[in-house]
Tab-separated table of N, CA and C in Angstrom:
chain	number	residue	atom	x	y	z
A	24	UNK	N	-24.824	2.980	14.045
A	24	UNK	CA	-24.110	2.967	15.300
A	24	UNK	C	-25.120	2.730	16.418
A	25	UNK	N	-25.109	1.686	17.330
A	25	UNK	CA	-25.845	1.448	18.203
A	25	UNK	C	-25.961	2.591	19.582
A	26	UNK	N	-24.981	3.083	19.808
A	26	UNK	CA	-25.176	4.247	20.884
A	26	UNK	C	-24.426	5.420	20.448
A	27	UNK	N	-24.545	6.762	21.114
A	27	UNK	CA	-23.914	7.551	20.684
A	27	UNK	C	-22.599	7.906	21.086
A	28	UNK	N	-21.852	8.259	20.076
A	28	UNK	CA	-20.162	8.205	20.804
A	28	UNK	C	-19.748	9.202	19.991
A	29	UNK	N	-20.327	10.593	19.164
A	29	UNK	CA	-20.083	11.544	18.954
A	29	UNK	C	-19.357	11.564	17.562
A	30	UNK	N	-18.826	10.474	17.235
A	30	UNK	CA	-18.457	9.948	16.234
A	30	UNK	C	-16.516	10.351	16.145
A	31	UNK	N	-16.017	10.118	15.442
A	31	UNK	CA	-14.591	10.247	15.473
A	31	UNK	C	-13.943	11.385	16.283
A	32	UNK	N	-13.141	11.689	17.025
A	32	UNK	CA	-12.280	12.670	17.644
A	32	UNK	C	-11.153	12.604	16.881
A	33	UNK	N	-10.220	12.002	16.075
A	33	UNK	CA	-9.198	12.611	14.880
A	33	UNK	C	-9.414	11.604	14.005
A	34	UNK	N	-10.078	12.027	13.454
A	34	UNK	CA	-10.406	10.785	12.035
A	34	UNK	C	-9.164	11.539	10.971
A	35	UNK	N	-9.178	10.054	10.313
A	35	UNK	CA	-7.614	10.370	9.548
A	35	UNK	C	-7.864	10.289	8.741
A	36	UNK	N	-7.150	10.696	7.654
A	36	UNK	CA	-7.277	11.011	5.874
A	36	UNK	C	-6.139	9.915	5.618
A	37	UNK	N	-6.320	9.321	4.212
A	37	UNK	CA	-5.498	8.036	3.979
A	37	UNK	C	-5.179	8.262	2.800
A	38	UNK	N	-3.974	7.172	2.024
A	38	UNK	CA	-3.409	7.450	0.908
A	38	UNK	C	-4.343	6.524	0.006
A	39	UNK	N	-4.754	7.139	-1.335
A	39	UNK	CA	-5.394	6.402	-2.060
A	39	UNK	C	-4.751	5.325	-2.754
A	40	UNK	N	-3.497	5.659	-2.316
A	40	UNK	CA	-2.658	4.251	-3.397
A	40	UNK	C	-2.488	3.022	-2.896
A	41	UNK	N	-2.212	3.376	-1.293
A	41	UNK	CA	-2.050	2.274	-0.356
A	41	UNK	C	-2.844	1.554	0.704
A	42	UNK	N	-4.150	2.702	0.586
A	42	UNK	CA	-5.190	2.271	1.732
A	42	UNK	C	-6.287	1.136	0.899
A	43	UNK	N	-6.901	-0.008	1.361
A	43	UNK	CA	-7.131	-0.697	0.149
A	43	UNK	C	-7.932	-1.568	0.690
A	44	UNK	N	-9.395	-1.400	1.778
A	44	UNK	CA	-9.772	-1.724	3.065
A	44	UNK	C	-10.760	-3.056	1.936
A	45	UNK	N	-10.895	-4.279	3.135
A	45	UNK	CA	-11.619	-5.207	2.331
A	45	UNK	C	-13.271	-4.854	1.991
A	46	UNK	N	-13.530	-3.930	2.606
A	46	UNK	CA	-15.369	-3.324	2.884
A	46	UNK	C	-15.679	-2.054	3.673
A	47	UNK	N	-16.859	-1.748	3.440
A	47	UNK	CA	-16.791	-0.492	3.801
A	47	UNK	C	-16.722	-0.437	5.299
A	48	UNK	N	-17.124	-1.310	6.371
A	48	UNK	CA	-17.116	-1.127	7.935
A	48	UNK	C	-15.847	-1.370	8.029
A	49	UNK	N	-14.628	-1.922	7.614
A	49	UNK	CA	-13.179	-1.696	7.481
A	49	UNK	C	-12.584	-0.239	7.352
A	50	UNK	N	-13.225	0.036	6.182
A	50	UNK	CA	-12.930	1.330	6.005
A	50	UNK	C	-13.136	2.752	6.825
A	51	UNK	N	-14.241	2.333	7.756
A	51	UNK	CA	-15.215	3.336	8.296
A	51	UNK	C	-14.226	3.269	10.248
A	52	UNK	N	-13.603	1.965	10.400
A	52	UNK	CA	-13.182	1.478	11.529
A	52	UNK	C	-11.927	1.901	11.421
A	53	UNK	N	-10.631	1.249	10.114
A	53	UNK	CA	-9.543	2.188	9.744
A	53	UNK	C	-9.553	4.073	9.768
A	54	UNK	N	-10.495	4.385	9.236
A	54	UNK	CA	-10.723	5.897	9.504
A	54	UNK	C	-10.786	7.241	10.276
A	55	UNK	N	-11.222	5.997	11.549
A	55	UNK	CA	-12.458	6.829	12.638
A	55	UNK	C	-11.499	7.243	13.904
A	56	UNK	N	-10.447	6.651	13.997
A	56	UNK	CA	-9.383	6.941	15.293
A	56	UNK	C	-10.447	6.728	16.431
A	57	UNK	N	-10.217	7.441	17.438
A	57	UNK	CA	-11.303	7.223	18.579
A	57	UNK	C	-12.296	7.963	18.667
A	58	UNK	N	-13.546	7.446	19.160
A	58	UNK	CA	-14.948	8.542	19.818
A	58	UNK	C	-14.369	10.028	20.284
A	59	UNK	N	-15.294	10.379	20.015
A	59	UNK	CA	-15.367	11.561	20.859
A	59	UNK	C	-15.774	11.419	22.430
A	60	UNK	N	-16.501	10.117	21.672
A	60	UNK	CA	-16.550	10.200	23.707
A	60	UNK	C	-15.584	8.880	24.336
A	61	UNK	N	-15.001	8.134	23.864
A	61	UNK	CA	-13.050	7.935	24.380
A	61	UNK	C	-12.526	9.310	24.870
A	62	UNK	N	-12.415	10.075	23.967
A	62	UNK	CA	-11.468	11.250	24.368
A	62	UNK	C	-12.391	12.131	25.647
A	63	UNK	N	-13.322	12.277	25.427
A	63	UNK	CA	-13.883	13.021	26.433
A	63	UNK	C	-14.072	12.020	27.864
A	64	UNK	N	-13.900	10.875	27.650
A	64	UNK	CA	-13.217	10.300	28.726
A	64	UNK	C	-12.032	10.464	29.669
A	65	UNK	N	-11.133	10.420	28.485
A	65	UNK	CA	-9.706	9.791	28.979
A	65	UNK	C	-9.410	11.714	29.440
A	66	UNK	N	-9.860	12.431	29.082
A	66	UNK	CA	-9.657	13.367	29.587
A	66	UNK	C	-10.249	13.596	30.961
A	67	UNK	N	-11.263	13.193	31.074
A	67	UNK	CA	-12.019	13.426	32.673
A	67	UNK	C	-11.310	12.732	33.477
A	68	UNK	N	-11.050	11.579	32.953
A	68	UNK	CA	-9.859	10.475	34.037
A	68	UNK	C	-8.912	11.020	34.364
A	69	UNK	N	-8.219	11.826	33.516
A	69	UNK	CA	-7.161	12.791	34.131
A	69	UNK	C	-7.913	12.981	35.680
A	70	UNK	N	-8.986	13.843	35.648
A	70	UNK	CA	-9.212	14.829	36.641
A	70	UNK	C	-9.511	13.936	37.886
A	71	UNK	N	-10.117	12.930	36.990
A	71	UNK	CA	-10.367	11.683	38.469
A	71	UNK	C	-9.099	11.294	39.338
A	72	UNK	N	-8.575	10.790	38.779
A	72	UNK	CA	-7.298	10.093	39.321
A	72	UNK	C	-5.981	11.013	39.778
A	73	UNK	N	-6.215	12.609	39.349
A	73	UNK	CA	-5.684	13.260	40.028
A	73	UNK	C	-5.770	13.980	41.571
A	74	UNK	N	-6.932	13.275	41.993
A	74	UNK	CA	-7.556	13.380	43.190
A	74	UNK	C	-8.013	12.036	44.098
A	75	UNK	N	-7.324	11.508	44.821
A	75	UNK	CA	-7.868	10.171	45.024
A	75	UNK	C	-8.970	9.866	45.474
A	76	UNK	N	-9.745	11.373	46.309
A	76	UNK	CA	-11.085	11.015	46.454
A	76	UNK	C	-11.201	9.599	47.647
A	77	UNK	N	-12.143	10.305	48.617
A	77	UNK	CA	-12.651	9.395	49.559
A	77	UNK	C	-14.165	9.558	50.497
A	78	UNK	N	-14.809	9.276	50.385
A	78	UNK	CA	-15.892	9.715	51.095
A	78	UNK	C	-15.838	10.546	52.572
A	79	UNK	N	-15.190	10.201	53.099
A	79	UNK	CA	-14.701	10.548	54.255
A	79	UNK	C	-14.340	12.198	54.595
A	80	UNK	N	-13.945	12.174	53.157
A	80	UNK	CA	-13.280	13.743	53.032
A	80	UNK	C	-14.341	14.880	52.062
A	81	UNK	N	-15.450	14.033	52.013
A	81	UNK	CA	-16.534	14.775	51.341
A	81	UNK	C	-16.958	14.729	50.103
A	82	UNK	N	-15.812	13.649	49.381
A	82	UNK	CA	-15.887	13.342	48.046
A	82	UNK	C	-16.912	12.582	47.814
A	83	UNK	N	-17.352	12.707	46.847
A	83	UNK	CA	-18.640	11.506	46.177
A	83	UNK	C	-18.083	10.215	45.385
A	84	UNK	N	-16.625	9.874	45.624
A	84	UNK	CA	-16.456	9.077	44.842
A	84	UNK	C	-14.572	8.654	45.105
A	85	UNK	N	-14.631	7.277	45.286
A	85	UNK	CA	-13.282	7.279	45.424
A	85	UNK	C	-12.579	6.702	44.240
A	86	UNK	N	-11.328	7.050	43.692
A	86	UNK	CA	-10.640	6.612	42.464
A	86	UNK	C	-9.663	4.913	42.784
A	87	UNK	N	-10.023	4.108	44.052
A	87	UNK	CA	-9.427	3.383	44.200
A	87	UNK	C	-9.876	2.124	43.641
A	88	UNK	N	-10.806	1.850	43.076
A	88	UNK	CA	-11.581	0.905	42.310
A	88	UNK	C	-11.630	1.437	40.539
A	89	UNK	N	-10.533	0.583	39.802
A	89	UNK	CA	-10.014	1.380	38.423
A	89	UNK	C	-11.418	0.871	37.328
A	90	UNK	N	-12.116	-0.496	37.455
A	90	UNK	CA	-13.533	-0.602	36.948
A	90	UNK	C	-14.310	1.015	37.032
A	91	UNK	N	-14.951	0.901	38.900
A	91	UNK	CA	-15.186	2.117	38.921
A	91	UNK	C	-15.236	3.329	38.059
A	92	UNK	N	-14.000	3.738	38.341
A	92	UNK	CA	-13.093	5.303	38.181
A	92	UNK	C	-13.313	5.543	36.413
A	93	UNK	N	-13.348	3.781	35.589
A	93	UNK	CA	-13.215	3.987	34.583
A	93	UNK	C	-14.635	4.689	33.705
A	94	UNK	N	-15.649	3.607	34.609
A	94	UNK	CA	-16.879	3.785	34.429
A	94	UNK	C	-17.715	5.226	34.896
A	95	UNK	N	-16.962	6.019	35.571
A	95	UNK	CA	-17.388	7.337	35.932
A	95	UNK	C	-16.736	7.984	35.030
A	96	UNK	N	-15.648	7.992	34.636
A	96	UNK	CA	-14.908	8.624	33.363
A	96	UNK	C	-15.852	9.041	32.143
A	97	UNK	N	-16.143	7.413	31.594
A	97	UNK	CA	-17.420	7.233	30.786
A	97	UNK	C	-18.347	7.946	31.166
A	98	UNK	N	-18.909	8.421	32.305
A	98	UNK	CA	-20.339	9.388	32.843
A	98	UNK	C	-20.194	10.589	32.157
A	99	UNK	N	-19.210	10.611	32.831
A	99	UNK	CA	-18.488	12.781	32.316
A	99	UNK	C	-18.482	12.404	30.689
A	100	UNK	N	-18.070	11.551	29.976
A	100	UNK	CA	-17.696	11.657	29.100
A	100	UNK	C	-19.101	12.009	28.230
A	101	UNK	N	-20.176	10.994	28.618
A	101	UNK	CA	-21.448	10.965	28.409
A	101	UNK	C	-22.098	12.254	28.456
A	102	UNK	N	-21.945	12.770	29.949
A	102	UNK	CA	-22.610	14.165	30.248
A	102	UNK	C	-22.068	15.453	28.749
A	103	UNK	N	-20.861	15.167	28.442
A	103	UNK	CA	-20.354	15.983	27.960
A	103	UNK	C	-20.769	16.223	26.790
A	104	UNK	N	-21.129	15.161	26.300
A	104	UNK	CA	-21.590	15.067	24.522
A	104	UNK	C	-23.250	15.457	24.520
A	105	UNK	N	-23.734	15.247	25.859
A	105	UNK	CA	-25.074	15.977	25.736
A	105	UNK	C	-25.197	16.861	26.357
A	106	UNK	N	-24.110	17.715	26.630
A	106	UNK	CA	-23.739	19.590	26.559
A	106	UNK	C	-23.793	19.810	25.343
A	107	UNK	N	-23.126	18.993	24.374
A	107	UNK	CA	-23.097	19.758	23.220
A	107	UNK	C	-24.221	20.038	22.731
A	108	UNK	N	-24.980	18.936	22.726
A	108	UNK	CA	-26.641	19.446	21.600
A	108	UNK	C	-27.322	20.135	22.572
A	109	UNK	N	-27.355	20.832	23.576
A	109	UNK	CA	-28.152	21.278	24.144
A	109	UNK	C	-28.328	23.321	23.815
A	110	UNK	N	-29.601	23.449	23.664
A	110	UNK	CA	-29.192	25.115	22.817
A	110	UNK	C	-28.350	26.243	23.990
């Protein structure tokens, strides 16, 4: 894996009769559902976009640019996974 993404957030269990992947990075991609750090995203975006945020009002960041908003999402999401290894 080229960067870290915490690795699956609901990785799924499959039927052996019917799951029947052409190779193993098929298999590993069918499996994996989303990052952990997708989810630890799409959860911070909640918090973003529930605040529209404007400089003006003291915020560090406004949610009106969705590139942006998305790419700060990704930050938290980032920050979050290196809470975890930390003792």
């Amino acid at each position: 894996m080229s960067k870290d993404t915490g690795g699956p957030a609901f990785p799924v269990s499959y039927d052996h009769d019917t799951f029947q992947p052409s190779h193993v990075d098929e298999a590993k991609q069918l499996m994996s559902g989303m990052t952990l750090l997708d989810y630890f995203a799409a959860k911070a975006l909640v918090g973003l976009l529930s605040w529209p945020g404007d400089e003006g009002s003291g915020s560090y960041h406004s949610n009106s640019d969705p590139a942006h908003t998305a790419s700060m999402a990704y930050e938290y999401g980032k920050a979050m996974l290196a809470a975890r290894v930390k003792p």
